[in-house]
Tab-separated table of C-alpha atoms and ligand atoms in Angstrom:
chain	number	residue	atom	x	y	z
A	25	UNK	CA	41.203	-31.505	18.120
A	26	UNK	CA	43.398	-31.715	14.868
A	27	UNK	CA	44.966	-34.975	15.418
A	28	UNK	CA	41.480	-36.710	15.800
A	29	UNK	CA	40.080	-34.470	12.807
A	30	UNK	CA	43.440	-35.918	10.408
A	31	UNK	CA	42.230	-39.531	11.842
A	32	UNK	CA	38.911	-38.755	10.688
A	33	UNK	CA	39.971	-37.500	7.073
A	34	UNK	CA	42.531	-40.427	6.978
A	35	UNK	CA	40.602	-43.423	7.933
A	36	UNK	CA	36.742	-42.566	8.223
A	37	UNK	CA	34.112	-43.158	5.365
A	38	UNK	CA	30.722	-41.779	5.092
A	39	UNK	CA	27.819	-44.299	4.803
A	40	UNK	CA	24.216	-43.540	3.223
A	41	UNK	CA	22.320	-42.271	5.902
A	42	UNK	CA	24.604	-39.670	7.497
A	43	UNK	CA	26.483	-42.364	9.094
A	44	UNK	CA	30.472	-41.818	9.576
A	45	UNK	CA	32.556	-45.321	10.014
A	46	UNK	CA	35.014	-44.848	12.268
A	47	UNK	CA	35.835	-49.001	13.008
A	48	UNK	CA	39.429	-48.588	11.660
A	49	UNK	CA	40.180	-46.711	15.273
A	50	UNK	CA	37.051	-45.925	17.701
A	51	UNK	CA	34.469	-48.223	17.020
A	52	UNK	CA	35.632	-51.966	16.047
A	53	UNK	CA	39.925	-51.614	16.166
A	54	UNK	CA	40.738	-49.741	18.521
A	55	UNK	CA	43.905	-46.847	18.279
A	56	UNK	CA	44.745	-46.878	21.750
A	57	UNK	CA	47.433	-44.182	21.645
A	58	UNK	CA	44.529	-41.654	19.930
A	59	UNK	CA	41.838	-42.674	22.425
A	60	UNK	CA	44.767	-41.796	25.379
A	61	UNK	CA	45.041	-38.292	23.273
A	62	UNK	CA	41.207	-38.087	23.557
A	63	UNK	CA	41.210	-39.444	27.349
A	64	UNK	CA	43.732	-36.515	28.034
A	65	UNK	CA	42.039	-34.117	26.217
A	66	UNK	CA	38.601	-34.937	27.848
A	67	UNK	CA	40.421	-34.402	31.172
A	68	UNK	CA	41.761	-31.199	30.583
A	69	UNK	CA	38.592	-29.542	29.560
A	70	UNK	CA	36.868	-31.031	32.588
A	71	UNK	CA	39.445	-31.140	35.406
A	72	UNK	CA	37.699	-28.251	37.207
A	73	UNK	CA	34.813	-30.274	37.840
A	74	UNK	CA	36.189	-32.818	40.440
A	75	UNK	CA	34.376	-35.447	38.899
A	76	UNK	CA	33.811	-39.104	40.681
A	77	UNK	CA	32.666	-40.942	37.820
A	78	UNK	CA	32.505	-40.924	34.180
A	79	UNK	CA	29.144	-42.551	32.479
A	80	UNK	CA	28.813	-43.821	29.377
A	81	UNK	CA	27.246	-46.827	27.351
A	82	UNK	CA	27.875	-49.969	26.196
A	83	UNK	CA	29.572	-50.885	23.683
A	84	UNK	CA	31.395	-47.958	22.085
A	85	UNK	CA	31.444	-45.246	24.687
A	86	UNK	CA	33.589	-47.762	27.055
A	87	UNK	CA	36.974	-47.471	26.000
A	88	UNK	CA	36.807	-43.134	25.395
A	89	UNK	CA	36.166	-43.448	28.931
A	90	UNK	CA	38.658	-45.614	30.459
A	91	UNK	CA	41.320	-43.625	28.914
A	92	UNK	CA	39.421	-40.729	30.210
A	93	UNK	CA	38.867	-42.177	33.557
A	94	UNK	CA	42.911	-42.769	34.220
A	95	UNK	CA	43.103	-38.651	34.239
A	96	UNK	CA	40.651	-38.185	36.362
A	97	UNK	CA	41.577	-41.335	38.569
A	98	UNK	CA	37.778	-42.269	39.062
A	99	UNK	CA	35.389	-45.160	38.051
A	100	UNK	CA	33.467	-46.318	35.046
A	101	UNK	CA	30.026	-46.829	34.883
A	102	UNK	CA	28.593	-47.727	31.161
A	103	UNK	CA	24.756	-48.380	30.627
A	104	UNK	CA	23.917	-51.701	29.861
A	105	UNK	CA	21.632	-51.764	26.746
A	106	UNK	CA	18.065	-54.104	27.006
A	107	UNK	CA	17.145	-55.951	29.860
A	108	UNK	CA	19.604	-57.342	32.067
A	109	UNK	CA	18.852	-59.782	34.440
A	110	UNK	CA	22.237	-59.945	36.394
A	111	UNK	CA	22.235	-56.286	36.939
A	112	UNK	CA	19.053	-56.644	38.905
A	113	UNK	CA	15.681	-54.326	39.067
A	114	UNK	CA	17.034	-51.823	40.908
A	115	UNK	CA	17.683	-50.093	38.423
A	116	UNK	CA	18.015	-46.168	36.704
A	117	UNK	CA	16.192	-46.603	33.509
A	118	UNK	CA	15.843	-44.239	30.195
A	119	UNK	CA	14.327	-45.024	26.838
A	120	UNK	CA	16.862	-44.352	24.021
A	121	UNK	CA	16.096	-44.226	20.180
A	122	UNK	CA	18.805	-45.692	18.324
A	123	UNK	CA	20.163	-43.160	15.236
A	124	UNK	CA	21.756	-45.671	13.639
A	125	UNK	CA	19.393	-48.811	14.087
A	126	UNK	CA	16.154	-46.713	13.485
A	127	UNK	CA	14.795	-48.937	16.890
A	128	UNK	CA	14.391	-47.774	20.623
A	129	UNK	CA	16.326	-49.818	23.152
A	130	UNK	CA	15.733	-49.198	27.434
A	131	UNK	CA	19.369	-48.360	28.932
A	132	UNK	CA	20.014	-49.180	32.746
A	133	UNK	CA	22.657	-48.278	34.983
A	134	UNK	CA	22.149	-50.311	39.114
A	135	UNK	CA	21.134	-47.738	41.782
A	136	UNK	CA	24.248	-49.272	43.378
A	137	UNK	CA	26.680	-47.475	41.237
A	138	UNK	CA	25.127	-43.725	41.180
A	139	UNK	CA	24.518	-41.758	43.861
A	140	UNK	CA	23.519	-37.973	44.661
A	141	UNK	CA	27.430	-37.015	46.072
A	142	UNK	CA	28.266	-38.072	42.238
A	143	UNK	CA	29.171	-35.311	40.086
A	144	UNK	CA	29.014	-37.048	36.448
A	145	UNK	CA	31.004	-36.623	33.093
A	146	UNK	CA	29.263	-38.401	30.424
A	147	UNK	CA	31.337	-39.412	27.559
A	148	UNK	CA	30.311	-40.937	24.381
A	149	UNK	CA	31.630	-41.468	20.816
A	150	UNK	CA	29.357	-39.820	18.491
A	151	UNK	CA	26.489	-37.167	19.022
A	152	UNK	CA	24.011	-37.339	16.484
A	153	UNK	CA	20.212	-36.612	17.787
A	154	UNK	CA	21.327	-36.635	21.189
A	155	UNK	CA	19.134	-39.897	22.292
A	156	UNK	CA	22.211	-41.502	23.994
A	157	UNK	CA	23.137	-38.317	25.866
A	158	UNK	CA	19.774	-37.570	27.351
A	159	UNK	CA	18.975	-40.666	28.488
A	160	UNK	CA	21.879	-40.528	30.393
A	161	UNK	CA	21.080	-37.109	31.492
A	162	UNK	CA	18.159	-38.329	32.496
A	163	UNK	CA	19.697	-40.977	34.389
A	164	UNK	CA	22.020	-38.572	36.151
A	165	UNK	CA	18.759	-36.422	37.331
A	166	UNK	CA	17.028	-39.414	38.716
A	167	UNK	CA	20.285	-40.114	40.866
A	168	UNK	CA	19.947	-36.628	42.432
A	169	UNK	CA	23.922	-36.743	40.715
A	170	UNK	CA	24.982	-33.531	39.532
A	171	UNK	CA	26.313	-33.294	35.449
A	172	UNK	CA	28.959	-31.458	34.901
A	173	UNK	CA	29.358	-32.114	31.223
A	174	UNK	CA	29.141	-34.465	28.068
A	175	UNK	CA	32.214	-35.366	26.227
A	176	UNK	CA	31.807	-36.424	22.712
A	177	UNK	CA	34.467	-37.396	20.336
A	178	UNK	CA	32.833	-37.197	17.225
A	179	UNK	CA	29.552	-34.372	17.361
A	180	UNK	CA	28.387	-34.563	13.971
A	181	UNK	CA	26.558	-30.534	13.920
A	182	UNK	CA	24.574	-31.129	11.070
A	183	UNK	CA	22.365	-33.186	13.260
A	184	UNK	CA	20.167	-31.200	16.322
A	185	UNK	CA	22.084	-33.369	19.256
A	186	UNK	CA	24.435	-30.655	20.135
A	187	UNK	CA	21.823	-27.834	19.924
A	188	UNK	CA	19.587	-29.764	22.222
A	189	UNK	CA	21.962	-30.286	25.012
A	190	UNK	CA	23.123	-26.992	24.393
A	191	UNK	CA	19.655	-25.425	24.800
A	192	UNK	CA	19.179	-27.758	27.845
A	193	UNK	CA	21.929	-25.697	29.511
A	194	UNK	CA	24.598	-28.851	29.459
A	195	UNK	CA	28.267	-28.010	29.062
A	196	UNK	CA	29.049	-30.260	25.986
A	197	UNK	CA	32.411	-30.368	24.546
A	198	UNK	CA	33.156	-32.272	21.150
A	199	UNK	CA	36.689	-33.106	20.126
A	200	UNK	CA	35.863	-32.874	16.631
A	201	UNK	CA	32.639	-31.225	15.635
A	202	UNK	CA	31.684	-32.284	11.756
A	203	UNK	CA	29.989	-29.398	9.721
A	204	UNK	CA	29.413	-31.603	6.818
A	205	UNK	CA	29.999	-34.647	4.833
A	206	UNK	CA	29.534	-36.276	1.948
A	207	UNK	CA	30.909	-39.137	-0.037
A	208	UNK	CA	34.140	-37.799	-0.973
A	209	UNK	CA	34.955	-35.202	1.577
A	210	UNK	CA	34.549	-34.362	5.408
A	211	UNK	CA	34.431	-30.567	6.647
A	212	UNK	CA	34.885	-29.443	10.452
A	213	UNK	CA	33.715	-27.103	12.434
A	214	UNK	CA	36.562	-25.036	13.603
A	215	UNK	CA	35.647	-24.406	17.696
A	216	UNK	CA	35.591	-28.878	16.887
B	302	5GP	P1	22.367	-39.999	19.164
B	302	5GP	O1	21.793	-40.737	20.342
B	302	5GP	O2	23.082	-38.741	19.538
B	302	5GP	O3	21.361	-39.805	18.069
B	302	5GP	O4	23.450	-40.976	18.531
B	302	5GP	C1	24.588	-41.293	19.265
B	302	5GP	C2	24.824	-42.764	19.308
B	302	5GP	O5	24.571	-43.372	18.044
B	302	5GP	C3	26.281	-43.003	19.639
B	302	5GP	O6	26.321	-43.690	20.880
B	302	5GP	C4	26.835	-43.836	18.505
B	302	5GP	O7	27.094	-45.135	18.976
B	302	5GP	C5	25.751	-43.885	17.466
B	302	5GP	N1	26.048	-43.046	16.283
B	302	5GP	C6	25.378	-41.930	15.882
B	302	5GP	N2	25.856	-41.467	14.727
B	302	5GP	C7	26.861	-42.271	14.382
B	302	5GP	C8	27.754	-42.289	13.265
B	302	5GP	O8	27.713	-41.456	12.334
B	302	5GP	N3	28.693	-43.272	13.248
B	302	5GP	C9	28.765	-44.215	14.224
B	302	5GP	N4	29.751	-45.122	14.115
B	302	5GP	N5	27.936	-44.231	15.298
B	302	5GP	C10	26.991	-43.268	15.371
């Protein structure tokens, strides 16, 4: 998706350790009219799926999906990272390695909110390893839910995350797909 790609080139920097900031507009500030581009977007690629809810996790994934989840007119359900009392024991669980804090972290979504006449889009902001997305995948399976696709903003293809879902047979569709980076520049794959 160009206009997220000329975001990227405009106001993202590259951090040691493969890391792309994004804060200026996806991850701290938020550009509300791009994230309603990327909610759109998201909606068109999956609107054949009638989907009933969109999953994602705390903290970043939230607002991709809110602007996704006005197109599709459905709810929200993020993961809540740790444990979390007030969300009870009744719980889905997965076990998720964290890319960028190098530490593993349970995510938990209430039985209440998933159910097996779901059929789930998960959306995130960045696919790296693909820890996030499976653990959510593997949320979705333990719901007897059917997945009808992960949405990523930012896939970053140098890392196996795509390849894995991809292998796994999930539909994954990245708005911007980054072949590279390094310090000074930022290259895209063009299907991104
Ligand atoms: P994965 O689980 O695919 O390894 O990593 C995805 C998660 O890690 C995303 O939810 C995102 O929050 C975070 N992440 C991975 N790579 C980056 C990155 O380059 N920049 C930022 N800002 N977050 C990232």
């Amino acid at each position: 998706m160009k206009l997220l790609e000329e975001k990227i080139l405009s106001c993202g920097t590259v951090l040691p350790g493969n890391i792309l900031k994004v804060d200026s507009f996806l991850n701290h500030q938020l550009d509300v009219t791009l994230l309603n581009e990327l909610g759109k977007e998201f909606h068109r690629l999956f609107s054949s799926y009638n989907i009933t809810k969109i999953l994602t996790v705390e903290a970043s994934g939230i607002a991709i999906a809110c602007f996704a989840a006005q197109y599709f007119d459905v709810p929200v359900v993020f993961a809540k990272k740790g444990h979390h009392k007030n969300i009870g024991t009744d719980c889905y669980t997965a076990e998720v390695f964290s890319f960028t804090k190098g530490t593993s972290y349970t995510v938990a979504v209430s039985r209440k909110y998933l159910s097996s006449d779901d059929t789930i889009l998960i959306i995130d902001d960045f696919l790296a390893n693909g820890q996030a997305a499976l653990g959510l995948k593997k949320i979705v399976e333990d719901a007897g839910a059917s997945l009808a696709g992960v949405g990523i903003a930012i896939e970053k293809g140098f890392q196996d995350g795509g390849k894995k879902l991809r292998d796994a047979g999930v539909n994954v569709k990245s708005l911007a797909i980054v072949d590279s980076m390094t310090d000074d520049s930022i290259s895209f794959r063009e299907d991104g």
